[in-house]
GROMACS .gro file of C-alpha atoms in nm:
model
  494
    1UNK     CA    1   4.358   9.283   3.306
    2UNK     CA    2   4.364   9.070   3.617
    3UNK     CA    3   4.104   8.879   3.810
    4UNK     CA    4   4.085   8.688   4.136
    5UNK     CA    5   3.833   8.470   4.313
    6UNK     CA    6   3.753   8.733   4.572
    7UNK     CA    7   3.529   9.011   4.450
    8UNK     CA    8   3.541   9.257   4.738
    9UNK     CA    9   3.725   9.332   5.057
   10UNK     CA   10   3.587   9.173   5.374
   11UNK     CA   11   3.447   9.386   5.649
   12UNK     CA   12   3.672   9.474   5.945
   13UNK     CA   13   3.679   9.202   6.213
   14UNK     CA   14   3.522   9.435   6.466
   15UNK     CA   15   3.209   9.456   6.254
   16UNK     CA   16   3.158   9.079   6.231
   17UNK     CA   17   2.896   8.896   6.431
   18UNK     CA   18   2.809   8.524   6.440
   19UNK     CA   19   2.478   8.608   6.273
   20UNK     CA   20   2.658   8.784   5.988
   21UNK     CA   21   2.890   8.487   5.946
   22UNK     CA   22   2.597   8.244   5.934
   23UNK     CA   23   2.414   8.464   5.684
   24UNK     CA   24   2.720   8.487   5.462
   25UNK     CA   25   2.770   8.110   5.463
   26UNK     CA   26   2.403   8.058   5.383
   27UNK     CA   27   2.427   8.293   5.085
   28UNK     CA   28   2.735   8.114   4.949
   29UNK     CA   29   2.562   7.779   4.993
   30UNK     CA   30   2.260   7.905   4.799
   31UNK     CA   31   2.488   8.035   4.521
   32UNK     CA   32   2.645   7.690   4.494
   33UNK     CA   33   2.304   7.522   4.474
   34UNK     CA   34   2.193   7.764   4.204
   35UNK     CA   35   2.507   7.682   4.005
   36UNK     CA   36   2.422   7.312   4.036
   37UNK     CA   37   2.072   7.397   3.908
   38UNK     CA   38   2.234   7.581   3.616
   39UNK     CA   39   2.438   7.268   3.539
   40UNK     CA   40   2.126   7.050   3.565
   41UNK     CA   41   1.937   7.260   3.312
   42UNK     CA   42   2.242   7.271   3.084
   43UNK     CA   43   2.249   6.891   3.072
   44UNK     CA   44   1.872   6.831   3.051
   45UNK     CA   45   1.722   7.121   2.854
   46UNK     CA   46   1.772   6.925   2.531
   47UNK     CA   47   1.579   6.626   2.666
   48UNK     CA   48   1.303   6.858   2.783
   49UNK     CA   49   1.282   7.030   2.443
   50UNK     CA   50   1.288   6.703   2.245
   51UNK     CA   51   1.092   6.447   2.443
   52UNK     CA   52   0.925   6.571   2.761
   53UNK     CA   53   0.772   6.914   2.690
   54UNK     CA   54   0.842   6.985   2.322
   55UNK     CA   55   0.562   7.242   2.319
   56UNK     CA   56   0.781   7.457   2.547
   57UNK     CA   57   1.088   7.426   2.325
   58UNK     CA   58   1.124   7.800   2.263
   59UNK     CA   59   1.085   7.919   2.626
   60UNK     CA   60   1.331   7.650   2.737
   61UNK     CA   61   1.600   7.823   2.531
   62UNK     CA   62   1.626   8.079   2.812
   63UNK     CA   63   1.546   7.851   3.106
   64UNK     CA   64   1.889   7.920   3.260
   65UNK     CA   65   1.858   8.297   3.238
   66UNK     CA   66   1.650   8.339   3.559
   67UNK     CA   67   1.893   8.109   3.737
   68UNK     CA   68   2.198   8.312   3.636
   69UNK     CA   69   2.025   8.638   3.736
   70UNK     CA   70   1.944   8.488   4.078
   71UNK     CA   71   2.310   8.381   4.110
   72UNK     CA   72   2.421   8.739   4.040
   73UNK     CA   73   2.182   8.884   4.297
   74UNK     CA   74   2.302   8.645   4.568
   75UNK     CA   75   2.666   8.692   4.464
   76UNK     CA   76   2.632   9.069   4.506
   77UNK     CA   77   2.465   9.019   4.844
   78UNK     CA   78   2.737   8.775   4.950
   79UNK     CA   79   3.012   9.004   4.819
   80UNK     CA   80   3.150   8.746   4.575
   81UNK     CA   81   3.035   8.909   4.253
   82UNK     CA   82   3.350   8.964   4.045
   83UNK     CA   83   3.503   9.311   4.035
   84UNK     CA   84   3.791   9.291   3.792
   85UNK     CA   85   3.902   9.441   3.465
   86UNK     CA   86   3.742   9.168   3.257
   87UNK     CA   87   3.395   9.223   3.403
   88UNK     CA   88   3.428   9.602   3.388
   89UNK     CA   89   3.521   9.601   3.020
   90UNK     CA   90   3.254   9.342   2.945
   91UNK     CA   91   2.982   9.571   3.078
   92UNK     CA   92   3.123   9.868   2.887
   93UNK     CA   93   3.126   9.672   2.560
   94UNK     CA   94   2.782   9.524   2.625
   95UNK     CA   95   2.614   9.856   2.700
   96UNK     CA   96   2.772  10.022   2.395
   97UNK     CA   97   2.666   9.731   2.174
   98UNK     CA   98   2.313   9.742   2.316
   99UNK     CA   99   2.270  10.115   2.258
  100UNK     CA  100   2.417  10.092   1.908
  101UNK     CA  101   2.186   9.801   1.823
  102UNK     CA  102   1.877   9.991   1.937
  103UNK     CA  103   1.974  10.298   1.732
  104UNK     CA  104   2.042  10.087   1.421
  105UNK     CA  105   1.710   9.898   1.436
  106UNK     CA  106   1.492  10.192   1.547
  107UNK     CA  107   1.403  10.319   1.196
  108UNK     CA  108   1.292   9.975   1.073
  109UNK     CA  109   1.107   9.790   1.350
  110UNK     CA  110   0.853   9.865   1.625
  111UNK     CA  111   0.983   9.913   1.982
  112UNK     CA  112   0.869   9.570   2.102
  113UNK     CA  113   1.054   9.387   1.825
  114UNK     CA  114   1.367   9.594   1.887
  115UNK     CA  115   1.351   9.516   2.259
  116UNK     CA  116   1.312   9.142   2.195
  117UNK     CA  117   1.589   9.122   1.935
  118UNK     CA  118   1.847   9.333   2.118
  119UNK     CA  119   1.752   9.174   2.451
  120UNK     CA  120   1.813   8.827   2.313
  121UNK     CA  121   2.141   8.944   2.161
  122UNK     CA  122   2.248   9.091   2.497
  123UNK     CA  123   2.173   8.768   2.685
  124UNK     CA  124   2.352   8.561   2.418
  125UNK     CA  125   2.671   8.767   2.407
  126UNK     CA  126   2.709   8.907   2.756
  127UNK     CA  127   2.461   8.800   3.028
  128UNK     CA  128   2.616   8.467   3.124
  129UNK     CA  129   2.986   8.552   3.099
  130UNK     CA  130   3.038   8.697   3.453
  131UNK     CA  131   2.944   8.351   3.581
  132UNK     CA  132   3.291   8.238   3.467
  133UNK     CA  133   3.437   8.439   3.757
  134UNK     CA  134   3.173   8.346   4.016
  135UNK     CA  135   3.248   7.974   3.993
  136UNK     CA  136   3.603   8.010   4.132
  137UNK     CA  137   3.467   8.241   4.404
  138UNK     CA  138   3.248   7.965   4.552
  139UNK     CA  139   3.408   7.643   4.423
  140UNK     CA  140   3.759   7.505   4.467
  141UNK     CA  141   3.957   7.215   4.322
  142UNK     CA  142   3.783   6.957   4.540
  143UNK     CA  143   3.441   7.075   4.422
  144UNK     CA  144   3.557   7.048   4.062
  145UNK     CA  145   3.677   6.692   4.121
  146UNK     CA  146   3.334   6.600   4.259
  147UNK     CA  147   3.170   6.747   3.950
  148UNK     CA  148   3.421   6.550   3.743
  149UNK     CA  149   3.321   6.224   3.911
  150UNK     CA  150   2.954   6.288   3.831
  151UNK     CA  151   3.054   6.374   3.474
  152UNK     CA  152   3.222   6.034   3.439
  153UNK     CA  153   2.916   5.863   3.585
  154UNK     CA  154   2.696   6.050   3.340
  155UNK     CA  155   2.921   5.949   3.050
  156UNK     CA  156   2.799   5.590   3.087
  157UNK     CA  157   2.429   5.651   3.005
  158UNK     CA  158   2.530   5.928   2.762
  159UNK     CA  159   2.749   5.689   2.561
  160UNK     CA  160   2.479   5.420   2.562
  161UNK     CA  161   2.219   5.672   2.445
  162UNK     CA  162   2.444   5.796   2.164
  163UNK     CA  163   2.496   5.437   2.052
  164UNK     CA  164   2.121   5.374   2.044
  165UNK     CA  165   2.063   5.695   1.849
  166UNK     CA  166   2.332   5.596   1.601
  167UNK     CA  167   2.173   5.256   1.542
  168UNK     CA  168   1.815   5.391   1.517
  169UNK     CA  169   1.669   5.536   1.199
  170UNK     CA  170   1.675   5.915   1.157
  171UNK     CA  171   1.293   5.919   1.192
  172UNK     CA  172   1.289   5.731   1.526
  173UNK     CA  173   1.148   5.899   1.836
  174UNK     CA  174   1.487   5.883   2.006
  175UNK     CA  175   1.626   6.099   1.723
  176UNK     CA  176   1.358   6.363   1.713
  177UNK     CA  177   1.454   6.730   1.703
  178UNK     CA  178   1.358   6.994   1.958
  179UNK     CA  179   1.006   7.134   1.939
  180UNK     CA  180   0.693   7.021   1.761
  181UNK     CA  181   0.704   6.973   1.386
  182UNK     CA  182   0.897   6.804   1.110
  183UNK     CA  183   1.273   6.784   1.094
  184UNK     CA  184   1.568   6.556   1.158
  185UNK     CA  185   1.898   6.572   1.337
  186UNK     CA  186   2.207   6.671   1.138
  187UNK     CA  187   2.313   6.375   0.925
  188UNK     CA  188   2.657   6.230   0.868
  189UNK     CA  189   2.778   5.974   0.614
  190UNK     CA  190   2.603   5.643   0.550
  191UNK     CA  191   2.253   5.779   0.617
  192UNK     CA  192   2.326   5.807   0.989
  193UNK     CA  193   2.255   6.106   1.213
  194UNK     CA  194   2.507   6.269   1.443
  195UNK     CA  195   2.376   6.146   1.779
  196UNK     CA  196   2.332   6.438   2.023
  197UNK     CA  197   2.268   6.230   2.335
  198UNK     CA  198   2.055   6.427   2.579
  199UNK     CA  199   2.126   6.753   2.400
  200UNK     CA  200   1.935   6.923   2.122
  201UNK     CA  201   2.223   6.901   1.875
  202UNK     CA  202   2.561   6.733   1.838
  203UNK     CA  203   2.742   7.047   1.965
  204UNK     CA  204   2.627   6.969   2.320
  205UNK     CA  205   2.746   6.609   2.296
  206UNK     CA  206   3.087   6.728   2.170
  207UNK     CA  207   3.131   6.952   2.474
  208UNK     CA  208   3.030   6.669   2.708
  209UNK     CA  209   3.271   6.427   2.541
  210UNK     CA  210   3.560   6.669   2.581
  211UNK     CA  211   3.473   6.738   2.947
  212UNK     CA  212   3.456   6.364   3.019
  213UNK     CA  213   3.793   6.319   2.845
  214UNK     CA  214   3.950   6.588   3.065
  215UNK     CA  215   3.819   6.438   3.389
  216UNK     CA  216   3.906   6.082   3.284
  217UNK     CA  217   4.266   6.173   3.195
  218UNK     CA  218   4.303   6.361   3.522
  219UNK     CA  219   4.165   6.068   3.723
  220UNK     CA  220   4.403   5.823   3.554
  221UNK     CA  221   4.712   6.043   3.564
  222UNK     CA  222   4.655   6.164   3.922
  223UNK     CA  223   4.557   5.815   4.040
  224UNK     CA  224   4.241   5.937   4.209
  225UNK     CA  225   4.068   5.684   4.430
  226UNK     CA  226   3.786   5.611   4.188
  227UNK     CA  227   3.639   5.266   4.141
  228UNK     CA  228   3.833   5.103   3.854
  229UNK     CA  229   3.503   4.986   3.707
  230UNK     CA  230   3.386   5.348   3.688
  231UNK     CA  231   3.697   5.449   3.494
  232UNK     CA  232   3.672   5.146   3.266
  233UNK     CA  233   3.298   5.188   3.196
  234UNK     CA  234   3.317   5.564   3.141
  235UNK     CA  235   3.625   5.521   2.920
  236UNK     CA  236   3.451   5.253   2.713
  237UNK     CA  237   3.141   5.471   2.667
  238UNK     CA  238   3.354   5.775   2.590
  239UNK     CA  239   3.541   5.599   2.309
  240UNK     CA  240   3.217   5.451   2.176
  241UNK     CA  241   3.041   5.788   2.186
  242UNK     CA  242   3.328   5.948   1.999
  243UNK     CA  243   3.327   5.672   1.736
  244UNK     CA  244   2.953   5.697   1.665
  245UNK     CA  245   2.945   6.080   1.680
  246UNK     CA  246   3.003   6.109   1.306
  247UNK     CA  247   3.162   6.445   1.380
  248UNK     CA  248   3.508   6.560   1.282
  249UNK     CA  249   3.473   6.844   1.533
  250UNK     CA  250   3.429   6.588   1.812
  251UNK     CA  251   3.751   6.409   1.713
  252UNK     CA  252   3.944   6.736   1.694
  253UNK     CA  253   3.805   6.862   2.027
  254UNK     CA  254   3.889   6.541   2.212
  255UNK     CA  255   4.227   6.533   2.038
  256UNK     CA  256   4.301   6.883   2.166
  257UNK     CA  257   4.234   6.774   2.525
  258UNK     CA  258   4.453   6.465   2.484
  259UNK     CA  259   4.729   6.681   2.333
  260UNK     CA  260   4.756   6.876   2.658
  261UNK     CA  261   4.926   6.564   2.794
  262UNK     CA  262   5.234   6.668   2.600
  263UNK     CA  263   5.247   7.000   2.788
  264UNK     CA  264   5.221   6.820   3.120
  265UNK     CA  265   5.495   6.570   3.029
  266UNK     CA  266   5.725   6.850   2.908
  267UNK     CA  267   5.681   7.069   3.215
  268UNK     CA  268   5.647   6.790   3.473
  269UNK     CA  269   5.874   6.507   3.364
  270UNK     CA  270   5.794   6.316   3.684
  271UNK     CA  271   5.440   6.269   3.548
  272UNK     CA  272   5.579   6.041   3.277
  273UNK     CA  273   5.617   5.753   3.521
  274UNK     CA  274   5.261   5.797   3.650
  275UNK     CA  275   5.125   5.804   3.296
  276UNK     CA  276   5.324   5.494   3.199
  277UNK     CA  277   5.178   5.297   3.490
  278UNK     CA  278   4.823   5.374   3.373
  279UNK     CA  279   4.888   5.338   3.002
  280UNK     CA  280   4.810   4.965   3.024
  281UNK     CA  281   4.456   5.041   3.147
  282UNK     CA  282   4.400   5.276   2.851
  283UNK     CA  283   4.528   5.015   2.604
  284UNK     CA  284   4.308   4.741   2.753
  285UNK     CA  285   3.996   4.961   2.732
  286UNK     CA  286   4.078   5.062   2.374
  287UNK     CA  287   4.138   4.700   2.274
  288UNK     CA  288   3.805   4.593   2.425
  289UNK     CA  289   3.610   4.871   2.257
  290UNK     CA  290   3.767   4.801   1.918
  291UNK     CA  291   3.595   4.460   1.912
  292UNK     CA  292   3.245   4.604   1.953
  293UNK     CA  293   3.040   4.594   1.629
  294UNK     CA  294   2.894   4.940   1.692
  295UNK     CA  295   3.244   5.082   1.735
  296UNK     CA  296   3.358   4.938   1.404
  297UNK     CA  297   3.050   5.070   1.226
  298UNK     CA  298   3.097   5.412   1.383
  299UNK     CA  299   3.464   5.426   1.282
  300UNK     CA  300   3.368   5.333   0.926
  301UNK     CA  301   3.118   5.620   0.908
  302UNK     CA  302   3.364   5.859   1.073
  303UNK     CA  303   3.635   5.759   0.826
  304UNK     CA  304   3.402   5.849   0.540
  305UNK     CA  305   3.352   6.192   0.694
  306UNK     CA  306   3.727   6.253   0.707
  307UNK     CA  307   3.781   6.138   0.349
  308UNK     CA  308   3.497   6.329   0.185
  309UNK     CA  309   3.610   6.533  -0.119
  310UNK     CA  310   3.556   6.868   0.051
  311UNK     CA  311   3.817   6.788   0.313
  312UNK     CA  312   4.096   6.695   0.072
  313UNK     CA  313   4.094   7.011  -0.139
  314UNK     CA  314   4.385   7.155   0.060
  315UNK     CA  315   4.611   6.866  -0.042
  316UNK     CA  316   4.551   6.644   0.261
  317UNK     CA  317   4.285   6.563   0.515
  318UNK     CA  318   4.480   6.736   0.792
  319UNK     CA  319   4.537   7.041   0.574
  320UNK     CA  320   4.168   7.069   0.494
  321UNK     CA  321   4.067   7.045   0.860
  322UNK     CA  322   4.328   7.298   0.971
  323UNK     CA  323   4.225   7.536   0.695
  324UNK     CA  324   3.860   7.502   0.791
  325UNK     CA  325   3.935   7.558   1.160
  326UNK     CA  326   4.140   7.874   1.109
  327UNK     CA  327   3.899   8.013   0.850
  328UNK     CA  328   3.654   8.065   1.136
  329UNK     CA  329   3.893   8.327   1.274
  330UNK     CA  330   4.004   8.486   0.946
  331UNK     CA  331   3.684   8.485   0.738
  332UNK     CA  332   3.517   8.793   0.894
  333UNK     CA  333   3.815   9.021   0.832
  334UNK     CA  334   3.783   8.994   0.455
  335UNK     CA  335   3.455   9.189   0.471
  336UNK     CA  336   3.554   9.419   0.756
  337UNK     CA  337   3.569   9.731   0.536
  338UNK     CA  338   3.213   9.670   0.414
  339UNK     CA  339   3.050   9.637   0.756
  340UNK     CA  340   2.879   9.948   0.897
  341UNK     CA  341   3.061  10.103   1.191
  342UNK     CA  342   2.780  10.013   1.433
  343UNK     CA  343   2.685   9.686   1.260
  344UNK     CA  344   2.339   9.565   1.167
  345UNK     CA  345   2.204   9.538   1.520
  346UNK     CA  346   2.280   9.333   1.831
  347UNK     CA  347   2.103   8.996   1.820
  348UNK     CA  348   2.006   9.003   1.453
  349UNK     CA  349   2.243   8.717   1.370
  350UNK     CA  350   2.115   8.475   1.638
  351UNK     CA  351   1.861   8.202   1.566
  352UNK     CA  352   1.651   8.303   1.865
  353UNK     CA  353   1.618   8.666   1.756
  354UNK     CA  354   1.544   8.555   1.399
  355UNK     CA  355   1.216   8.413   1.527
  356UNK     CA  356   1.106   8.766   1.621
  357UNK     CA  357   1.210   8.905   1.283
  358UNK     CA  358   1.107   8.639   1.028
  359UNK     CA  359   0.912   8.389   1.239
  360UNK     CA  360   1.157   8.100   1.225
  361UNK     CA  361   1.506   8.008   1.345
  362UNK     CA  362   1.766   8.081   1.078
  363UNK     CA  363   2.102   8.250   1.024
  364UNK     CA  364   2.016   8.597   0.895
  365UNK     CA  365   2.376   8.721   0.891
  366UNK     CA  366   2.631   8.438   0.918
  367UNK     CA  367   2.678   8.096   1.074
  368UNK     CA  368   3.039   8.167   1.170
  369UNK     CA  369   3.061   8.313   1.522
  370UNK     CA  370   3.323   8.581   1.463
  371UNK     CA  371   3.148   8.694   1.145
  372UNK     CA  372   2.817   8.711   1.331
  373UNK     CA  373   2.965   8.925   1.609
  374UNK     CA  374   3.127   9.169   1.364
  375UNK     CA  375   2.814   9.197   1.149
  376UNK     CA  376   2.594   9.254   1.454
  377UNK     CA  377   2.807   9.501   1.649
  378UNK     CA  378   3.032   9.646   1.378
  379UNK     CA  379   3.410   9.680   1.358
  380UNK     CA  380   3.432   9.893   1.673
  381UNK     CA  381   3.232   9.708   1.940
  382UNK     CA  382   3.245   9.371   1.763
  383UNK     CA  383   3.624   9.368   1.752
  384UNK     CA  384   3.635   9.483   2.114
  385UNK     CA  385   3.420   9.186   2.219
  386UNK     CA  386   3.626   8.937   2.019
  387UNK     CA  387   3.946   9.084   2.166
  388UNK     CA  388   3.795   9.047   2.516
  389UNK     CA  389   3.728   8.678   2.455
  390UNK     CA  390   4.077   8.623   2.314
  391UNK     CA  391   4.256   8.796   2.603
  392UNK     CA  392   4.050   8.602   2.858
  393UNK     CA  393   4.135   8.272   2.687
  394UNK     CA  394   4.505   8.363   2.689
  395UNK     CA  395   4.488   8.461   3.055
  396UNK     CA  396   4.322   8.135   3.157
  397UNK     CA  397   4.576   7.941   2.950
  398UNK     CA  398   4.865   8.122   3.120
  399UNK     CA  399   4.726   8.045   3.467
  400UNK     CA  400   4.675   7.681   3.368
  401UNK     CA  401   5.039   7.649   3.258
  402UNK     CA  402   5.153   7.803   3.587
  403UNK     CA  403   4.941   7.544   3.769
  404UNK     CA  404   5.132   7.257   3.603
  405UNK     CA  405   5.453   7.384   3.763
  406UNK     CA  406   5.280   7.368   4.102
  407UNK     CA  407   5.169   7.010   4.033
  408UNK     CA  408   4.807   7.087   3.936
  409UNK     CA  409   4.716   6.922   3.605
  410UNK     CA  410   4.335   6.940   3.610
  411UNK     CA  411   4.324   7.312   3.508
  412UNK     CA  412   4.517   7.254   3.185
  413UNK     CA  413   4.289   6.963   3.090
  414UNK     CA  414   3.984   7.182   3.148
  415UNK     CA  415   4.148   7.466   2.957
  416UNK     CA  416   4.177   7.229   2.661
  417UNK     CA  417   3.801   7.168   2.679
  418UNK     CA  418   3.699   7.532   2.714
  419UNK     CA  419   3.941   7.736   2.504
  420UNK     CA  420   3.769   7.697   2.167
  421UNK     CA  421   3.412   7.731   2.302
  422UNK     CA  422   3.525   8.059   2.459
  423UNK     CA  423   3.715   8.180   2.152
  424UNK     CA  424   3.484   8.074   1.871
  425UNK     CA  425   3.186   7.895   2.024
  426UNK     CA  426   2.843   7.995   1.898
  427UNK     CA  427   2.707   8.204   2.186
  428UNK     CA  428   2.377   8.238   2.002
  429UNK     CA  429   2.324   7.866   2.067
  430UNK     CA  430   2.233   7.832   2.439
  431UNK     CA  431   2.407   7.497   2.495
  432UNK     CA  432   2.734   7.615   2.340
  433UNK     CA  433   2.720   7.932   2.550
  434UNK     CA  434   2.652   7.732   2.866
  435UNK     CA  435   2.946   7.497   2.816
  436UNK     CA  436   3.181   7.786   2.732
  437UNK     CA  437   3.090   7.951   3.063
  438UNK     CA  438   3.092   7.636   3.278
  439UNK     CA  439   3.413   7.480   3.142
  440UNK     CA  440   3.616   7.798   3.179
  441UNK     CA  441   3.467   7.870   3.521
  442UNK     CA  442   3.555   7.519   3.638
  443UNK     CA  443   3.906   7.565   3.499
  444UNK     CA  444   3.954   7.873   3.719
  445UNK     CA  445   3.795   7.697   4.016
  446UNK     CA  446   4.035   7.404   3.973
  447UNK     CA  447   4.322   7.647   4.037
  448UNK     CA  448   4.196   7.704   4.390
  449UNK     CA  449   4.362   7.466   4.633
  450UNK     CA  450   4.172   7.507   4.965
  451UNK     CA  451   4.481   7.529   5.185
  452UNK     CA  452   4.627   7.809   4.970
  453UNK     CA  453   4.317   8.011   4.891
  454UNK     CA  454   4.120   7.989   5.209
  455UNK     CA  455   4.385   8.113   5.452
  456UNK     CA  456   4.341   8.467   5.592
  457UNK     CA  457   4.544   8.736   5.415
  458UNK     CA  458   4.678   8.869   5.749
  459UNK     CA  459   4.834   8.673   6.038
  460UNK     CA  460   4.587   8.568   6.302
  461UNK     CA  461   4.704   8.473   6.654
  462UNK     CA  462   4.422   8.220   6.682
  463UNK     CA  463   4.486   7.917   6.458
  464UNK     CA  464   4.210   7.828   6.213
  465UNK     CA  465   4.092   7.472   6.146
  466UNK     CA  466   4.315   7.279   5.908
  467UNK     CA  467   4.057   7.255   5.628
  468UNK     CA  468   3.811   7.520   5.519
  469UNK     CA  469   3.700   7.362   5.193
  470UNK     CA  470   3.399   7.583   5.125
  471UNK     CA  471   3.494   7.929   5.254
  472UNK     CA  472   3.592   8.228   5.049
  473UNK     CA  473   3.861   8.467   5.174
  474UNK     CA  474   3.585   8.689   5.310
  475UNK     CA  475   3.430   8.403   5.509
  476UNK     CA  476   3.772   8.297   5.640
  477UNK     CA  477   3.821   8.638   5.797
  478UNK     CA  478   3.475   8.630   5.943
  479UNK     CA  479   3.550   8.290   6.091
  480UNK     CA  480   3.873   8.418   6.243
  481UNK     CA  481   3.692   8.710   6.404
  482UNK     CA  482   3.441   8.477   6.562
  483UNK     CA  483   3.722   8.268   6.710
  484UNK     CA  484   3.881   8.575   6.866
  485UNK     CA  485   3.565   8.630   7.063
  486UNK     CA  486   3.591   8.287   7.215
  487UNK     CA  487   3.310   8.130   7.017
  488UNK     CA  488   3.324   7.791   6.854
  489UNK     CA  489   3.184   7.673   6.527
  490UNK     CA  490   3.053   7.329   6.606
  491UNK     CA  491   3.200   7.052   6.394
  492UNK     CA  492   3.438   7.293   6.223
  493UNK     CA  493   3.648   7.310   6.542
  494UNK     CA  494   3.675   6.935   6.585
   0.00000   0.00000   0.00000
C-alpha cells in the first residue's frame, strides 16, 4: 500500500479561474486552522475536564470529533482528502467491524444502547485515523518546525506544572482527576502521584515529553536559530518533568526517541561533528538540573519504580521491562482460539462505551490494546485492523529512514515518538488516540520539503515563485495556470 500527500488529480489548467484558485487557498487555510484547533483541544481538554468545567467531563471526551469531521468535509471540498490504499482498507475494515458489532449486540441490548456503544467504538478505532494523511497534505517541514518551536515553549510551563503536582499532596486541587467526584491520580512510589501536567492522566504527559524530546534534539542537532535560552529552559523542564513523572513508560518512550540518534549517526556520519559541537550544551543542562532538589527527589522515586519486585522477576530490571513491553503484543494470541469469530462487539472494551453498558468507566474486556481489539472485533476483523496499524508504522519508518539519507532528520525523531502510540496505543483513551494521529501525521508532513513537493508535476514555461510554502500540488498547478493568463498574485510574485 502506498500513500502520498496529494489526494486527487488537479483540474486541467484550462478550467482554472482566479476565483477557483482563491477559493481553493481559502479552503486549505481553513483546514490548517481546524487542525490547529484540534491540537489546542488535544492539549487543553484535560485541563477543561479537571479544573475549568469538570461537570462537562464526559462530553469533552469527544470534543475533537466535530473538529475532525469538519476537517474531512473541507478536505474533500479542497480535494486533499487522502485516496490511498491505507484509507481504502481502513474504511473496509471499519464498516465490517461496525456491522459485525451491531449484529453481535442486537440480541442483548436495545437499539439506542447498541448505537451508542458501536458508535463510540467506531470513533475510537477508525474516525480519527485518516487525519494522519491530511496533515502532510496541508503542512510541510517548515510548518512542523513551527509547531515544534511552540512545543518547546509549552514544555516550560508543562515541566513547572508537573513539578508542582509532584510536590503537592495527592488530594490537592492541582492533582484532581477529571470530572466531579472522588478519586486520585495514578500513584507511584513514595506516596507520590504520577503528575499528568495539563492532561487527564500521565499517558498524555508521556506523549508530550517524547514530542518535546524529538523537537529539542532536532533543534540542537540541526542548529536551528532558536534562542539559546529557549533550548536551555525547555531542556531543563523536560529533564525535570521526566524525573518527577514516576513512570517507567515515560523513561522508555524518551529513551526510544534518543536512541534514534544512533540511526542518524550510522547513516549520516557527517552529523557526528554537529552533535559533538552541541554535546557540551546538553551536558551543562544535565549538570544544572542534577543539582535541583526536586530532580533528586524525583530520581529517587523513579529508581524505586524500576527496582520494585515485579520488575525483577525476569532476572533483571531490563529483562522485566522488555518482557512487559512485548507481552502487550503477544498476550492476545494465547486466547485467539477462544474468541468468537466476530468478537464481542465493537466498542465494548472502551471505557467510554462502558458508561452506556454499566454506568461507569471500566475495562469490560481487557486493558491491553491488542487484546481489546481482538476481543471486540474477533480474529478476522481485529487481526486485520492490527495488521493495518503495523504495516502503516513500518511504512512510516521506512520513509523516515529514507529521509535521513536526504539529510532530513526530523522525521525519524518524530517516528520515534509516534511508532508505539500507533502500534499499541490505547485508542479507547482520547488523548492517546489524538497523539498517535498527530505525531504520525507530523512525521509525514516533516518529509515534505517545500521546494521538492510544491513544484508542478509537468514543465511550465512560466517560472513560478521560488517559495510556495503553503501550496499543495493541486494549488501549484492552479497558480501556474493563472500566471499563463498574465495575472499576478500580489506579494507572491515579489
